[in-house]
Amino acid sequence: SQQGEEDPQALSIQEGENATMNCSYKTSINNLQWYRQNSGRGLVHLILIRSNEREKHSGRLRVTLDTSKKSSSLLITASRAADTASYFCATDAWGGSNYKLTFGKGTLLTVNP
Amino acid sequence: NAGVTQTPKFQVLKTGQSMTLQCAQDMNHNSMYWYRQDPGMGLRLIYYSASEGTTDKGEVPNGYNVSRLNKREFSLRLESAAPSQTSVYFCASKSGISYNEQFFGPGTRLTVL
């Protein structure tokens, strides 16, 4: 079953604007990760936030985590055309013999030049 | 340092045929994973290997088998392909049991007619 659910499913913005994507999940987690997937390519890890953290920054990325609401958001500031991609949140939880990632369905971000 | 490599990139099979998808990583990672991605969906875990010599079922293991040949290689076998197995298959690896990022291969696009 899908653990994370991203919102919105699709987002179209102009270059220079900020993009915010949200993720909700259902069960307890150890950490939450965000990945980017360019069309026809594999996933690339962007950022990881642990369950005891509330906010994390990496370059133009800002991630927040609210474990009481079981939700996370990914903010991309000053977007560029090269940010056009699908973005997935993934919750990391113990699966018996290893930590396993469970992915949401993703948000398709289009940044128009 | 090639990271995670997958072969083949594309494959077309007829219903009932068998094939093996190959995955190799050169990062000395302990854990390896096989996912499938269907249109509009996130990734779903098929099988994983926490370490050399161990394999475990994921969310959607039916119709698949895996082999952790050595620390570098993790193969996925379809014994009797079905149209429902048409998908893009991704292999991933990570360094160890503790929670951290996964590194993904470029994917294999499989069509079963």
mmCIF file of N, CA and C in Angstrom, chain A residues 1-2 30-31 33 35 37 40-45 48 50 88 92 94-106, chain B residues 31 33 35 37 40-45 48-50 56-59 90 94 96-102 104-106 109:
data_model
loop_
_atom_site.group_PDB
_atom_site.id
_atom_site.type_symbol
_atom_site.label_atom_id
_atom_site.label_comp_id
_atom_site.label_asym_id
_atom_site.label_seq_id
_atom_site.Cartn_x
_atom_site.Cartn_y
_atom_site.Cartn_z
ATOM 1 N N SER A 1 0.856 -1.194 0.000
ATOM 2 C CA SER A 1 0.000 0.000 0.000
ATOM 3 C C SER A 1 0.885 1.235 0.000
ATOM 4 N N GLN A 2 0.391 2.323 -0.587
ATOM 5 C CA GLN A 2 1.161 3.544 -0.649
ATOM 6 C C GLN A 2 1.136 4.188 0.727
ATOM 7 N N ASN A 30 10.684 6.499 10.611
ATOM 8 C CA ASN A 30 12.002 6.856 11.140
ATOM 9 C C ASN A 30 12.541 8.104 10.463
ATOM 10 N N ASN A 31 12.274 8.218 9.193
ATOM 11 C CA ASN A 31 12.628 9.434 8.474
ATOM 12 C C ASN A 31 11.771 9.521 7.227
ATOM 13 N N GLN A 33 12.006 10.961 3.140
ATOM 14 C CA GLN A 33 12.947 11.390 2.114
ATOM 15 C C GLN A 33 12.183 11.918 0.904
ATOM 16 N N TYR A 35 12.634 12.513 -3.294
ATOM 17 C CA TYR A 35 13.392 12.129 -4.476
ATOM 18 C C TYR A 35 12.848 12.875 -5.688
ATOM 19 N N GLN A 37 12.631 12.699 -10.001
ATOM 20 C CA GLN A 37 12.756 11.832 -11.167
ATOM 21 C C GLN A 37 12.532 12.650 -12.423
ATOM 22 N N GLY A 40 11.921 9.654 -17.813
ATOM 23 C CA GLY A 40 12.669 8.551 -18.383
ATOM 24 C C GLY A 40 13.937 8.173 -17.640
ATOM 25 N N ARG A 41 14.125 8.717 -16.448
ATOM 26 C CA ARG A 41 15.352 8.461 -15.686
ATOM 27 C C ARG A 41 15.033 7.806 -14.347
ATOM 28 N N GLY A 42 16.078 7.418 -13.639
ATOM 29 C CA GLY A 42 15.917 6.885 -12.293
ATOM 30 C C GLY A 42 15.716 7.988 -11.283
ATOM 31 N N LEU A 43 15.435 7.599 -10.051
ATOM 32 C CA LEU A 43 15.200 8.579 -8.997
ATOM 33 C C LEU A 43 16.527 9.043 -8.405
ATOM 34 N N VAL A 44 16.530 10.302 -7.993
ATOM 35 C CA VAL A 44 17.708 10.895 -7.370
ATOM 36 C C VAL A 44 17.298 11.432 -6.006
ATOM 37 N N HIS A 45 18.057 11.072 -5.002
ATOM 38 C CA HIS A 45 17.771 11.519 -3.647
ATOM 39 C C HIS A 45 18.023 13.013 -3.505
ATOM 40 N N LEU A 48 16.795 14.251 3.187
ATOM 41 C CA LEU A 48 16.246 13.346 4.191
ATOM 42 C C LEU A 48 16.007 14.139 5.461
ATOM 43 N N ARG A 50 14.814 13.502 9.500
ATOM 44 C CA ARG A 50 14.574 12.464 10.492
ATOM 45 C C ARG A 50 13.324 12.797 11.304
ATOM 46 N N PHE A 88 8.889 12.803 -5.481
ATOM 47 C CA PHE A 88 8.270 11.757 -4.672
ATOM 48 C C PHE A 88 8.722 11.879 -3.224
ATOM 49 N N ASP A 92 10.453 6.078 5.428
ATOM 50 C CA ASP A 92 11.419 5.037 5.759
ATOM 51 C C ASP A 92 11.026 4.434 7.104
ATOM 52 N N TRP A 94 11.004 0.558 9.587
ATOM 53 C CA TRP A 94 11.555 -0.775 9.773
ATOM 54 C C TRP A 94 10.593 -1.802 9.208
ATOM 55 N N GLY A 95 11.121 -2.727 8.364
ATOM 56 C CA GLY A 95 10.282 -3.710 7.706
ATOM 57 C C GLY A 95 10.551 -5.125 8.119
ATOM 58 N N GLY A 96 11.214 -5.352 9.231
ATOM 59 C CA GLY A 96 11.463 -6.711 9.711
ATOM 60 C C GLY A 96 12.933 -7.081 9.684
ATOM 61 N N SER A 97 13.580 -6.839 8.542
ATOM 62 C CA SER A 97 15.007 -7.142 8.468
ATOM 63 C C SER A 97 15.792 -5.958 7.927
ATOM 64 N N ASN A 98 15.087 -4.919 7.556
ATOM 65 C CA ASN A 98 15.759 -3.763 6.992
ATOM 66 C C ASN A 98 14.788 -2.599 6.996
ATOM 67 N N TYR A 99 15.331 -1.407 6.899
ATOM 68 C CA TYR A 99 14.467 -0.262 6.676
ATOM 69 C C TYR A 99 14.015 -0.286 5.219
ATOM 70 N N LYS A 100 12.745 -0.021 5.014
ATOM 71 C CA LYS A 100 12.201 -0.029 3.660
ATOM 72 C C LYS A 100 11.532 1.303 3.359
ATOM 73 N N LEU A 101 11.735 1.756 2.127
ATOM 74 C CA LEU A 101 11.078 2.972 1.665
ATOM 75 C C LEU A 101 9.735 2.648 1.037
ATOM 76 N N THR A 102 8.747 3.469 1.359
ATOM 77 C CA THR A 102 7.439 3.371 0.715
ATOM 78 C C THR A 102 7.169 4.713 0.059
ATOM 79 N N PHE A 103 6.943 4.673 -1.255
ATOM 80 C CA PHE A 103 6.837 5.891 -2.043
ATOM 81 C C PHE A 103 5.390 6.315 -2.249
ATOM 82 N N GLY A 104 5.198 7.615 -2.351
ATOM 83 C CA GLY A 104 3.929 8.160 -2.800
ATOM 84 C C GLY A 104 3.857 8.158 -4.314
ATOM 85 N N LYS A 105 2.763 8.684 -4.846
ATOM 86 C CA LYS A 105 2.549 8.657 -6.293
ATOM 87 C C LYS A 105 3.229 9.820 -7.003
ATOM 88 N N GLY A 106 3.670 10.803 -6.272
ATOM 89 C CA GLY A 106 4.460 11.868 -6.866
ATOM 90 C C GLY A 106 3.692 13.101 -7.273
ATOM 91 N N SER B 31 22.848 -3.313 0.916
ATOM 92 C CA SER B 31 21.427 -3.555 0.645
ATOM 93 C C SER B 31 21.081 -3.209 -0.799
ATOM 94 N N TYR B 33 17.667 -3.403 -3.841
ATOM 95 C CA TYR B 33 16.212 -3.404 -3.949
ATOM 96 C C TYR B 33 15.789 -3.503 -5.409
ATOM 97 N N TYR B 35 12.278 -2.422 -7.574
ATOM 98 C CA TYR B 35 10.986 -1.748 -7.580
ATOM 99 C C TYR B 35 10.379 -1.831 -8.977
ATOM 100 N N GLN B 37 7.567 0.558 -11.357
ATOM 101 C CA GLN B 37 6.849 1.826 -11.430
ATOM 102 C C GLN B 37 5.864 1.767 -12.579
ATOM 103 N N GLY B 40 1.534 6.881 -13.361
ATOM 104 C CA GLY B 40 0.769 7.571 -12.330
ATOM 105 C C GLY B 40 0.961 7.014 -10.940
ATOM 106 N N MET B 41 1.893 6.093 -10.804
ATOM 107 C CA MET B 41 2.123 5.469 -9.497
ATOM 108 C C MET B 41 3.520 5.790 -9.012
ATOM 109 N N GLY B 42 3.667 5.690 -7.736
ATOM 110 C CA GLY B 42 5.017 5.731 -7.191
ATOM 111 C C GLY B 42 5.678 4.388 -7.391
ATOM 112 N N LEU B 43 6.802 4.190 -6.758
ATOM 113 C CA LEU B 43 7.494 2.923 -6.869
ATOM 114 C C LEU B 43 6.953 1.937 -5.845
ATOM 115 N N ARG B 44 6.831 0.691 -6.257
ATOM 116 C CA ARG B 44 6.403 -0.367 -5.338
ATOM 117 C C ARG B 44 7.510 -1.401 -5.236
ATOM 118 N N LEU B 45 7.807 -1.800 -4.013
ATOM 119 C CA LEU B 45 8.910 -2.704 -3.746
ATOM 120 C C LEU B 45 8.531 -4.133 -4.085
ATOM 121 N N TYR B 48 13.790 -7.280 -1.846
ATOM 122 C CA TYR B 48 14.998 -6.607 -1.426
ATOM 123 C C TYR B 48 15.960 -7.595 -0.796
ATOM 124 N N SER B 49 17.195 -7.155 -0.697
ATOM 125 C CA SER B 49 18.251 -7.970 -0.091
ATOM 126 C C SER B 49 19.006 -7.083 0.890
ATOM 127 N N ALA B 50 18.838 -7.359 2.169
ATOM 128 C CA ALA B 50 19.470 -6.524 3.190
ATOM 129 C C ALA B 50 20.987 -6.691 3.178
ATOM 130 N N ASP B 56 14.289 -10.858 0.760
ATOM 131 C CA ASP B 56 12.976 -10.792 1.391
ATOM 132 C C ASP B 56 11.965 -10.219 0.424
ATOM 133 N N LYS B 57 10.703 -10.640 0.613
ATOM 134 C CA LYS B 57 9.629 -10.133 -0.236
ATOM 135 C C LYS B 57 9.279 -8.702 0.149
ATOM 136 N N GLY B 58 8.881 -7.954 -0.883
ATOM 137 C CA GLY B 58 8.360 -6.623 -0.665
ATOM 138 C C GLY B 58 6.861 -6.615 -0.786
ATOM 139 N N GLU B 59 6.349 -5.529 -1.329
ATOM 140 C CA GLU B 59 4.899 -5.326 -1.422
ATOM 141 C C GLU B 59 4.252 -6.155 -2.532
ATOM 142 N N PHE B 90 13.123 -0.656 -11.553
ATOM 143 C CA PHE B 90 14.277 0.056 -11.030
ATOM 144 C C PHE B 90 14.963 -0.776 -9.966
ATOM 145 N N LYS B 94 21.711 0.735 -1.149
ATOM 146 C CA LYS B 94 22.115 1.666 -0.106
ATOM 147 C C LYS B 94 23.168 0.991 0.744
ATOM 148 N N GLY B 96 23.790 0.461 4.023
ATOM 149 C CA GLY B 96 23.628 -0.480 5.115
ATOM 150 C C GLY B 96 22.231 -0.506 5.657
ATOM 151 N N ILE B 97 22.077 -1.172 6.773
ATOM 152 C CA ILE B 97 20.755 -1.351 7.357
ATOM 153 C C ILE B 97 20.208 -0.048 7.913
ATOM 154 N N SER B 98 21.065 0.788 8.446
ATOM 155 C CA SER B 98 20.580 2.031 9.031
ATOM 156 C C SER B 98 19.953 2.905 7.959
ATOM 157 N N TYR B 99 19.041 3.708 8.384
ATOM 158 C CA TYR B 99 18.246 4.452 7.408
ATOM 159 C C TYR B 99 19.056 5.558 6.741
ATOM 160 N N ASN B 100 19.104 5.476 5.443
ATOM 161 C CA ASN B 100 19.784 6.488 4.644
ATOM 162 C C ASN B 100 19.321 6.362 3.197
ATOM 163 N N GLU B 101 19.876 7.201 2.356
ATOM 164 C CA GLU B 101 19.370 7.327 1.002
ATOM 165 C C GLU B 101 19.668 6.095 0.153
ATOM 166 N N GLN B 102 18.786 5.897 -0.823
ATOM 167 C CA GLN B 102 18.985 4.841 -1.806
ATOM 168 C C GLN B 102 19.456 5.454 -3.120
ATOM 169 N N PHE B 104 19.611 4.887 -7.201
ATOM 170 C CA PHE B 104 18.823 4.172 -8.196
ATOM 171 C C PHE B 104 19.554 4.013 -9.522
ATOM 172 N N GLY B 105 19.263 2.903 -10.184
ATOM 173 C CA GLY B 105 19.710 2.704 -11.542
ATOM 174 C C GLY B 105 18.797 3.424 -12.518
ATOM 175 N N PRO B 106 19.124 3.371 -13.819
ATOM 176 C CA PRO B 106 18.356 4.111 -14.828
ATOM 177 C C PRO B 106 17.044 3.443 -15.222
ATOM 178 N N ARG B 109 12.747 -0.744 -19.082
ATOM 179 C CA ARG B 109 11.356 -0.634 -19.531
ATOM 180 C C ARG B 109 10.958 -1.951 -20.170
#
